XYZ file of C-alpha atoms in Angstrom:
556
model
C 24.089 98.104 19.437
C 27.032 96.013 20.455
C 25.954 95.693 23.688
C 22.595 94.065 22.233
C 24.321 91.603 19.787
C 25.728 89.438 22.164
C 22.785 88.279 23.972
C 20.435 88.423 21.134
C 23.113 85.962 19.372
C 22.729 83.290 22.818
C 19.051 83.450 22.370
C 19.398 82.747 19.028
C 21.396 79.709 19.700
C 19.168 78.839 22.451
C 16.314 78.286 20.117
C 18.129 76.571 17.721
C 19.372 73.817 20.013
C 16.042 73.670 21.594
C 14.637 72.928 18.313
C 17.349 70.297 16.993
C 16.927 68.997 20.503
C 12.999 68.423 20.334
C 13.756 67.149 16.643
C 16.110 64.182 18.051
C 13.939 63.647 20.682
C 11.197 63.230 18.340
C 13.430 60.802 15.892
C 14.323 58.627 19.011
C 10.700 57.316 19.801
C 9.745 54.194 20.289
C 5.876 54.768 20.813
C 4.704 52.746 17.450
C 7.051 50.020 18.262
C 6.285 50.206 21.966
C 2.228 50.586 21.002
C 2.645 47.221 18.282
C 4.647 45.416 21.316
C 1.574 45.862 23.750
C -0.754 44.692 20.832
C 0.192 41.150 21.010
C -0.357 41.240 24.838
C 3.360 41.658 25.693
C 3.798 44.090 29.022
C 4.801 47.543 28.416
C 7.390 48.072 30.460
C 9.158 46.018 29.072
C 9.360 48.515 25.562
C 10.926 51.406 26.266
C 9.813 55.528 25.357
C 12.244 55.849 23.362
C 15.786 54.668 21.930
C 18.321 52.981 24.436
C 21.782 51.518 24.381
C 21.716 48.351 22.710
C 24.728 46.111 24.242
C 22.241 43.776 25.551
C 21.082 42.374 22.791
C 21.922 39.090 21.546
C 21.099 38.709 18.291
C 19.448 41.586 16.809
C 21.752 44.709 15.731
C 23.137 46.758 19.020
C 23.601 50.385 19.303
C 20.702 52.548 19.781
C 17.351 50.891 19.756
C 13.979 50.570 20.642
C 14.216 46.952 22.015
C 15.035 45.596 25.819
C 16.217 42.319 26.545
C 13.105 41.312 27.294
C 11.730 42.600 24.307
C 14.286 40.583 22.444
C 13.434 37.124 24.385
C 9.738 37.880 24.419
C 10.410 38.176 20.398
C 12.362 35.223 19.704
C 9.131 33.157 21.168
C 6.747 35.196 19.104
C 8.962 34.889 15.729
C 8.961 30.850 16.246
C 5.442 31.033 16.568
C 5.019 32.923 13.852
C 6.460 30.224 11.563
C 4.874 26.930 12.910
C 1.497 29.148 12.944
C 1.986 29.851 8.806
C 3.772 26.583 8.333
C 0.322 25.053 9.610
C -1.702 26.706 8.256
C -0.423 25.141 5.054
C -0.333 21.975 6.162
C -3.366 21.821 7.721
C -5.286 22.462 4.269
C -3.812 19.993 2.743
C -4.313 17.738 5.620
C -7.880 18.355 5.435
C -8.151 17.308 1.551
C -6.505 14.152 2.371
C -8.630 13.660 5.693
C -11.791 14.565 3.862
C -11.267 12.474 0.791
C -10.007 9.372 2.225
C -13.248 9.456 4.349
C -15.391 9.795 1.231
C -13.704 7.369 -0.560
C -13.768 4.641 3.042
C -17.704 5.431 3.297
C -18.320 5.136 -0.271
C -16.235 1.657 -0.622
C -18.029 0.230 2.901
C -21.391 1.349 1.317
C -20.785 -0.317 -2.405
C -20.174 -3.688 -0.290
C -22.831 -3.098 1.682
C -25.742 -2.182 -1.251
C -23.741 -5.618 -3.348
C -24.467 -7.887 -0.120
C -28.006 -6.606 0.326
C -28.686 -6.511 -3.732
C -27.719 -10.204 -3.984
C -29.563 -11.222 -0.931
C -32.442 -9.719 -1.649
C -32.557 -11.254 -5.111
C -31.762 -14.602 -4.059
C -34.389 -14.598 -1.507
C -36.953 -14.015 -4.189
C -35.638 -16.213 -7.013
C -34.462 -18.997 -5.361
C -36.622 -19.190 -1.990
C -36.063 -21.580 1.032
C -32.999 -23.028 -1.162
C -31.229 -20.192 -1.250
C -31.963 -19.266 2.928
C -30.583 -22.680 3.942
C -27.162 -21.880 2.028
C -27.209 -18.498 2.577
C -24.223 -18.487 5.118
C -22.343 -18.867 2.281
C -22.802 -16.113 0.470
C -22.667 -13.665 3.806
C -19.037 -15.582 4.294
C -18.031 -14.127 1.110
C -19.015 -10.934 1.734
C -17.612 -10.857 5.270
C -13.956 -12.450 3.927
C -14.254 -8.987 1.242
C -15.006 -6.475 3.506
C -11.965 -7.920 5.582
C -10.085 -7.567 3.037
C -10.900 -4.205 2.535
C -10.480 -3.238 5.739
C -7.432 -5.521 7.230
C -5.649 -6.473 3.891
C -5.083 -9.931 5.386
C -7.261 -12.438 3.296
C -5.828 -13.939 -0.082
C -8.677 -12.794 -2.246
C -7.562 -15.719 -5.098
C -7.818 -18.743 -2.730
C -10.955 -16.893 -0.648
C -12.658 -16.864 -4.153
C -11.575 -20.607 -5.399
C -12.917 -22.131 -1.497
C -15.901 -19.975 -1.886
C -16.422 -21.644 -5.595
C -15.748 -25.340 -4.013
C -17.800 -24.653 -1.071
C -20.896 -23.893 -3.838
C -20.055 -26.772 -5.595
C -20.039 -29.080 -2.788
C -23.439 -27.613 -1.589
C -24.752 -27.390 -5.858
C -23.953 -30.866 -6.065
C -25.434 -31.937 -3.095
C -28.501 -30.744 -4.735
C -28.733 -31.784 -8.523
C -28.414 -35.015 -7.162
C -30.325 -34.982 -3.897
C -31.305 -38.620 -4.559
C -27.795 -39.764 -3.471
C -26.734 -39.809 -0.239
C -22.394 -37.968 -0.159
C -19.941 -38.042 2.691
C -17.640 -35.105 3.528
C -14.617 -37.234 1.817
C -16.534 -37.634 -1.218
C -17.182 -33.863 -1.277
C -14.162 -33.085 -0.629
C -12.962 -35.033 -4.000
C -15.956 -33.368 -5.701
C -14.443 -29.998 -5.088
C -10.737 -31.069 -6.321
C -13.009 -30.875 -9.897
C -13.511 -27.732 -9.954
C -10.914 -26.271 -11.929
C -11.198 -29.299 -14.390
C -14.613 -29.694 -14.668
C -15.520 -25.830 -14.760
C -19.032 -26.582 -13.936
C -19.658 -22.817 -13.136
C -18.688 -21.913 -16.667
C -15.713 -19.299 -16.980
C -17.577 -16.826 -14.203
C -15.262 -17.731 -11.260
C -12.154 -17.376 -13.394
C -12.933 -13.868 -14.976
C -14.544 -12.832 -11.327
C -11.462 -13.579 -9.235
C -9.441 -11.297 -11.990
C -11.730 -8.405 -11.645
C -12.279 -8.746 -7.621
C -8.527 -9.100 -7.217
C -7.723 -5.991 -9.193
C -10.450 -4.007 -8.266
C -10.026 -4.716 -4.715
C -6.368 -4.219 -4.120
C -6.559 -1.037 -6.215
C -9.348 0.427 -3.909
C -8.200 -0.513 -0.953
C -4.631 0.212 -1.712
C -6.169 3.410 -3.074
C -7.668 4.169 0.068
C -4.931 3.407 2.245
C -2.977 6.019 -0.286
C -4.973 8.530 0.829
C -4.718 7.326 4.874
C -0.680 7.684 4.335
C -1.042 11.084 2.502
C -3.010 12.534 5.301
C -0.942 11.117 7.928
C 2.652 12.540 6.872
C 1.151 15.894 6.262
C -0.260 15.675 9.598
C 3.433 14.553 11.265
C 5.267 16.674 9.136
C 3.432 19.927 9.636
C 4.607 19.848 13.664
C 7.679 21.567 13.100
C 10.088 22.451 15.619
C 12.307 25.204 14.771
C 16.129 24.730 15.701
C 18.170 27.558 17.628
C 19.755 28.656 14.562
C 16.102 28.991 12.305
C 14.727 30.706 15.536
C 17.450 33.346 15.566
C 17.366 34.094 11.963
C 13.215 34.312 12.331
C 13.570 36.496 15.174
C 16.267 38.575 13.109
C 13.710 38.717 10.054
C 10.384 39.025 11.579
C 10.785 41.452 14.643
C 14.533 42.991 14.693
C 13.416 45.765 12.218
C 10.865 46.513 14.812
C 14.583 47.177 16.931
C 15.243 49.710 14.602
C 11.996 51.893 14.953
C 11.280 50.304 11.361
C 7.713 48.725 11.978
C 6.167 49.113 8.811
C 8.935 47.387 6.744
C 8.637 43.885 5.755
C 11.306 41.312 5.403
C 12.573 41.011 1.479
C 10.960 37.838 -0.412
C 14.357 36.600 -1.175
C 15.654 37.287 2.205
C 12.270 35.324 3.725
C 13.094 32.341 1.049
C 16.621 31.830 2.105
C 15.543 31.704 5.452
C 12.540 29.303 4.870
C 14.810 26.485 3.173
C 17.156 26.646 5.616
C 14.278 26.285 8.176
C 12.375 23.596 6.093
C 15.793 22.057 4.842
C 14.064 18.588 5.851
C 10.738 19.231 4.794
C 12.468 20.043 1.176
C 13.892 16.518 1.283
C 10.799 14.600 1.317
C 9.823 15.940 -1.965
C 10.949 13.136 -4.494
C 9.439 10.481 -2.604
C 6.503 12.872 -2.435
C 6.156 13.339 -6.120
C 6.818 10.190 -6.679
C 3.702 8.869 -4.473
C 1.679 11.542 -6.375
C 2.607 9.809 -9.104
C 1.961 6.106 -8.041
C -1.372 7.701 -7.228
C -2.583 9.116 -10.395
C -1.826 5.898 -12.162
C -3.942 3.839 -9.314
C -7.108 6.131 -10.022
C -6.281 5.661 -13.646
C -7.402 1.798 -12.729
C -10.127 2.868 -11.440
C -11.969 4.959 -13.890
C -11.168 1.848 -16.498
C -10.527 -1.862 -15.693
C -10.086 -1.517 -11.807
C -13.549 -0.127 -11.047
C -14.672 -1.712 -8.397
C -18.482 -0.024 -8.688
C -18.518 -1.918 -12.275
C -17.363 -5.241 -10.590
C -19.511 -5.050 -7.458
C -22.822 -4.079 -8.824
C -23.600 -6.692 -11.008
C -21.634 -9.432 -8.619
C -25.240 -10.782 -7.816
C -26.149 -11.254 -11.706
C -22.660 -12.829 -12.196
C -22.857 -15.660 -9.213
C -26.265 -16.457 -10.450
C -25.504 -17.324 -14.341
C -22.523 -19.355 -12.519
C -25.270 -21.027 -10.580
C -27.055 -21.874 -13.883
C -24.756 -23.060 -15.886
C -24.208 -25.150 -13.309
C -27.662 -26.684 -13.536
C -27.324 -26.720 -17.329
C -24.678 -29.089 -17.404
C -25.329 -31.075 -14.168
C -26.029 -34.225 -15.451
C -22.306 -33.870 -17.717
C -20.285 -33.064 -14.345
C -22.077 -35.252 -12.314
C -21.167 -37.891 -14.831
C -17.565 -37.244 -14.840
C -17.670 -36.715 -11.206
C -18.727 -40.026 -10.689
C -16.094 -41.435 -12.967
C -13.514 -39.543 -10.776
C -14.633 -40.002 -8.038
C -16.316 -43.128 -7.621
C -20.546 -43.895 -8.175
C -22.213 -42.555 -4.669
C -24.436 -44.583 -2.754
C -28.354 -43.733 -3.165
C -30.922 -42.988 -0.445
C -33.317 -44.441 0.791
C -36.636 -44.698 -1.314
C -38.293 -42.485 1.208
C -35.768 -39.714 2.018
C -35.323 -39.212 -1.457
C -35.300 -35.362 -1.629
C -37.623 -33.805 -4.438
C -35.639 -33.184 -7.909
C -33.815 -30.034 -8.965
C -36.395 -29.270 -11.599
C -39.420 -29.138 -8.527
C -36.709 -26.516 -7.004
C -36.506 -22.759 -6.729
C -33.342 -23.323 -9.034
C -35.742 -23.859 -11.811
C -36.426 -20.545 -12.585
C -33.342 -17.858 -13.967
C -31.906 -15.151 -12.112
C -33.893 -11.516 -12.919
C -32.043 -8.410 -11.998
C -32.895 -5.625 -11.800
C -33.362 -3.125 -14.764
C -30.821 -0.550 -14.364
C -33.579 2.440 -13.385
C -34.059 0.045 -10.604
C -30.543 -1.229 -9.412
C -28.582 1.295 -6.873
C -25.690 2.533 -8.821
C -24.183 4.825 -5.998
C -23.370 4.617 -2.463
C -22.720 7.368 -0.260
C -24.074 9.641 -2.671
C -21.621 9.790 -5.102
C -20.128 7.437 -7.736
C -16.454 6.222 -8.200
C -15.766 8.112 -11.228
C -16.717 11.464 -9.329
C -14.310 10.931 -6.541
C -11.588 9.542 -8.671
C -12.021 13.121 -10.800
C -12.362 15.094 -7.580
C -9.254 13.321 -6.234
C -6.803 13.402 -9.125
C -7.658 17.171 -9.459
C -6.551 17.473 -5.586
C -3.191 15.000 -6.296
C -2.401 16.967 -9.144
C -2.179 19.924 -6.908
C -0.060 18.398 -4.501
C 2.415 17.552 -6.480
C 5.736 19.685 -5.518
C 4.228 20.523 -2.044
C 7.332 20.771 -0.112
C 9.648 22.323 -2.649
C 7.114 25.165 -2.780
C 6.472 25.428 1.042
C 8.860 28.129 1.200
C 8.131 30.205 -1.344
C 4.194 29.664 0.139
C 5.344 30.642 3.197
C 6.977 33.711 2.163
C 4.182 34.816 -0.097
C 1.943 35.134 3.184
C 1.726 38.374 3.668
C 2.204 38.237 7.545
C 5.657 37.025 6.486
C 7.712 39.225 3.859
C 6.640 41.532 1.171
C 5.694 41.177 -1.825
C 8.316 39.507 -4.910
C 7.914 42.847 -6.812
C 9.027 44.981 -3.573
C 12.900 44.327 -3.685
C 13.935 48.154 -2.858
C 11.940 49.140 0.494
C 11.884 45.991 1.940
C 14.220 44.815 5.214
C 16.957 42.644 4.712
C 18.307 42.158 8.010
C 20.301 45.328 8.411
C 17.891 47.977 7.231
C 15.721 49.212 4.870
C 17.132 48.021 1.538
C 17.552 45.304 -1.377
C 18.601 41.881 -0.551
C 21.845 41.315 -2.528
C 22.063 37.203 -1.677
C 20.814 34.525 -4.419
C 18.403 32.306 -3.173
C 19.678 28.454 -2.073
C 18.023 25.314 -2.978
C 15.600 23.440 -1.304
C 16.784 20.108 1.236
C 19.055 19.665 3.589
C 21.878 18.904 1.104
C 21.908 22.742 -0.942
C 21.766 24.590 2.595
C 25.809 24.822 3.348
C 25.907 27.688 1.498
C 22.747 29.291 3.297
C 23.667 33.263 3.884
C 20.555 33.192 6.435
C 20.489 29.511 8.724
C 23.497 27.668 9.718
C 22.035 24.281 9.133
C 23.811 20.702 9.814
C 23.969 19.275 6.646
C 25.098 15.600 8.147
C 22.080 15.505 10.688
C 18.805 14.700 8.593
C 15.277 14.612 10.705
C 14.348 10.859 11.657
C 11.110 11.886 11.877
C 11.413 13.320 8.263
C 13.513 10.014 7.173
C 10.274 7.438 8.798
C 8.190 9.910 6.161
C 10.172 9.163 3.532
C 10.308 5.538 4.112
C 6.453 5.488 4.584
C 6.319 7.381 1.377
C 8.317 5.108 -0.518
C 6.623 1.641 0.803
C 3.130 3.189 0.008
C 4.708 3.676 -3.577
C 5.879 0.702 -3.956
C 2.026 -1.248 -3.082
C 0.799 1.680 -5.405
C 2.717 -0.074 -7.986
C 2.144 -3.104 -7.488
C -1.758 -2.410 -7.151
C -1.396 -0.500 -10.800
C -0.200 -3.873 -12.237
C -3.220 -5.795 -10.733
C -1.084 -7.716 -8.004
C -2.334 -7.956 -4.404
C -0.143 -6.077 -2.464
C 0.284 -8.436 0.729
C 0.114 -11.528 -1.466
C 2.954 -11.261 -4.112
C 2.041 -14.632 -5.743
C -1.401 -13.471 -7.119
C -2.805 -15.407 -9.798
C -1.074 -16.005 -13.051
C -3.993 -16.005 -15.361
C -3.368 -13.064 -18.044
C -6.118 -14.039 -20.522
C -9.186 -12.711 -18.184
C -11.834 -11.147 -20.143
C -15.066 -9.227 -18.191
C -16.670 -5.989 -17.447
C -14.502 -2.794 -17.196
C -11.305 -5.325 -18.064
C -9.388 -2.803 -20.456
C -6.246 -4.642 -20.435
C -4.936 -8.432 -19.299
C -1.933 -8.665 -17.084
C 0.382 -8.703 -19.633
C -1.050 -6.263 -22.103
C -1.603 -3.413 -19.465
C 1.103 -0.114 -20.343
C 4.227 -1.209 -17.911
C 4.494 2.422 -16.683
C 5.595 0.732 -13.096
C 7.046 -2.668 -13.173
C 6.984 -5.333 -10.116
C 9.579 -6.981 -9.557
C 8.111 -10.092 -7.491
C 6.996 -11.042 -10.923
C 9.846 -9.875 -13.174
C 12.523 -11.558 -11.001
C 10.975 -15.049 -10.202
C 10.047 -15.425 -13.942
C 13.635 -14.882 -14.929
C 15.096 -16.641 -12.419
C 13.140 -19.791 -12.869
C 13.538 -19.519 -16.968
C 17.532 -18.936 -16.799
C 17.971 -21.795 -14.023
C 16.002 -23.703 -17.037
C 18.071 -22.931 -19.757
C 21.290 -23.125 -18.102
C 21.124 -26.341 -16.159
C 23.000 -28.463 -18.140
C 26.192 -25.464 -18.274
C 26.507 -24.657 -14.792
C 25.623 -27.837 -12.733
C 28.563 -26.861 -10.674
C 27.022 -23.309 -9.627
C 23.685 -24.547 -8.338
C 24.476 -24.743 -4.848
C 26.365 -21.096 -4.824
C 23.118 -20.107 -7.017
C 20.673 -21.385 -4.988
C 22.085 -19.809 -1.113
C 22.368 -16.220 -3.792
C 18.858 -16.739 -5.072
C 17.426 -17.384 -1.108
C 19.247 -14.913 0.235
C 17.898 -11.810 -2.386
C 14.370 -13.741 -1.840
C 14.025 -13.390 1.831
C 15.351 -9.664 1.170
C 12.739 -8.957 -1.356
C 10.338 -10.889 0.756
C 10.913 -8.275 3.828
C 10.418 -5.673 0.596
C 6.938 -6.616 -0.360
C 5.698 -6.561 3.100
């Protein structure tokens, strides 16, 4: 039997290696990784069978693996475009709200000024006849000089409105006393009585408060929305640095090194990584919030005393009572007109034109009943897209702060916040010990994940910002009822008319502009202290142009 016990113990031993042998052959394959490498159209020979020697690789973990170099480079490219693909994707929604709703908004604004223009013309046509066709130029200049304004900011709507009142004056005048003959000069004088006279009543005065506020909140509103849109849409381009790439590649694919393909990256581990990725992005969230903010208060205005639907519609019913009390007291401001001015010279017997009361000014404006009269345009109303938009702000709000963790809770990205255990954390298969940085550029020296130059911010990130802040700033301004481009808006704060919830100095003073605040300070100190400091004026006066001219460059 001892001759049998040696060789029976070899075979024995035989099998047993064989076995452990198949058993670390099996453990050593890299088929899944190899079979998930092929999937996104990689080559396969670049993957290897199974585990290798892993001195080649750069920057995930050597030793065995189931990665080649070119696995590793091929990798690095997929990892960054697995980021800028989810970081889109993000950005791209919210790029769409912005897109979609500032074209809503632009259609429905174009359309309201388009169904005013029409409403009045039509109306004037058939009230008012031939007289109204052979001055009809100058209502279509009034409604060319607002949609200008609408669309290229560049018109003063307060001295637009007060030539548009003289110009209808001049031409008025002309013909409640069509039995005198009037040069341009002594037109021209005519129209300096405007203000003085008021011979359109108080229309023009409580009209030019509620076109001017409800024009430079819509289209300051509007061009909100534009600037919204357009930093998402710069913003969401992002370009990864070497450092995010390598700690992306290290997350996404270098478990995949390890034979561990199943395993997703830890949620902290994926956060850390994400802020130090989107350290800029983080940065532009105060000015961010803060145009939310400017915003909501604009669409505020224009539910209540900034509507411009409520100020538009009727605009036709408005200019016409103007146009009658006009007639009503004719023969009162021709009077003093005369006195003013000087007595005009009368016509010939023969080219005496008829009088005012054979005219098509003898009958009063109709509008329309309100069944009749278009209240929409576009298909919607103001007060619908101002709720539909404020719902969409108000989830904006704290955009890039949360990017990260909206990045991370992809699931293409890291698992789930409850899975803290079997999760990879850039060694293995295991909990991720680090706390989780801040967001911005400033709270990522400490980053465990991203080496990340603290003292280099973005300049494309920084021209956000500053087109962020700017677009506040008219937000403000438009919120108070001042023109944006045209600091020195009018001064009258007792205006009274439809939809006018508050005067310019009873509105809530959430925002304050400083255009006003400063130059009414100024000019009431340099009153009250002229007599004490006659000595400082000149010093005073280079200080006071200096911060004007800076403030100027401000406002613009």
């Amino acid at each position: 039997m001892a001759r049998f016990g040696l060789p029976a113990l070899l075979c024995t031993l035989a099998a047993l290696s064989a076995a452990l042998l198949a058993a670390e052959l099996k453990s050593k394959s890299c088929s899944e990784v190899r079979r998930l490498y092929v999937s996104k159209g990689f080559d396969k020979n670049d993957a290897p069978t199974h585990e290798i020697n892993g001195d080649h690789l750069k920057i995930c973990a050597q030793g065995h693996t189931c990665c080649s170099q070119e696995m590793e480079e091929r990798y690095s490219l997929q990892s960054k475009d697995d980021f800028t693909s989810v970081v889109s994707e993000q950005c791209n929604h919210l790029q769409a709200i912005f897109a979609s709703r500032y074209k809503k908004f632009d259609e429905f604004f174009k359309e309201l000024l388009e169904n005013a223009e029409k409403s009045l013309n039509d109306m004037f046509v058939k009230t008012y006849g031939r007289l109204y066709m052979q001055n009809s130029e100058l209502f279509k200049d009034l409604f060319v000089e607002l949609k200008r304004y609408y669309v290229m900011g560049n018109v003063n709507l307060e001295e637009m409105l007060n030539d548009f009142w003289a110009r209808l004056l001049e031409r008025m005048f002309r013909l409640v006393n069509s039995q005198y003959h009037f040069t341009d000069e002594y037109l021209e004088c005519v129209s300096k009585y405007t203000e003085q006279l008021k011979p359109f009543g108080d229309v023009p005065r409580k009209l030019k408060l509620q076109v001017t506020r409800a024009f430079v909140a819509a289209r300051t509103f509007a061009q909100g929305l534009a600037v919204a849109r357009d930093v998402v849409s710069k913003v969401s381009v992002v370009n990864p640095t070497a450092q995010c790439t390598h700690a992306l590649l290290k997350m996404i694919y270098c478990s995949h090194c390890q034979g561990l393909v199943t395993v997703k990256p830890c949620y902290n581990y994926c956060s850390n990584i994400m802020r130090g990725c989107l350290a800029n992005q983080g940065d532009l969230d105060f000015e961010w919030n803060n145009f939310i903010d400017a915003m909501l208060m604009v669409a505020e205005r224009l539910e209540g005393p900034f509507n411009i639907e409520s100020v538009m519609d009727p605009i036709d019913v408005k200019i016409s009572d103007a146009i009658m009390n006009m007639q009503e007291n004719s023969v009162q401001v021709s009077q003093k007109v005369f006195q003013g001015c000087g007595p005009p010279k009368p016509l010939p017997a023969g080219r005496i034109s008829r009088s005012i009361s054979e005219s098509a000014f003898s009958a009063r404006f109709r509008p329309y009943h309100p069944e009749e009269r278009p209240t929409t345009a576009a298909g919607t109303s103001l007060d619908r897209l101002v709720t539909d938009v404020k719902e969409k702000l108000k989830q904006a709000k704290k955009f890039w702060s949360s990017l990260p963790s909206n990045v991370c809770n992809d699931e293409r990205m890291a698992a789930g916040n409850g899975n803290e255990d079997d999760c990879w954390n850039g060694k293995g298969k295991s909990r991720y010990l680090f706390a989780v940085t801040g967001n911005g550029l400033a709270n990522q020296g400490n980053n465990p994940e991203v080496q990340v130059d603290t003292s280099k911010p973005d300049i494309l990130i920084l021209r956000q910002i500053m087109a962020l802040r700017v677009m506040t700033s008219k937000m403000k301004n438009a919120y108070n009822g001042n023109d944006v481009d045209f600091f020195d808006i009018s001064d009258e704060s007792s205006g009274e008319g439809s939809g006018s919830g508050c005067e310019y100095q009873q509105c809530p003073s959430e925002f304050e502009y400083n255009a006003t605040d400063h130059s009414g300070k100024n000019a009431n100190d340099k009153a009250g202290s002229a007599g004490a400091h006659t000595g400082a004026q000149p010093y005073l006066l280079t200080v006071f142009c200096i911060l004007f001219l800076v403030m100027q460059r401000e406002w613009r």
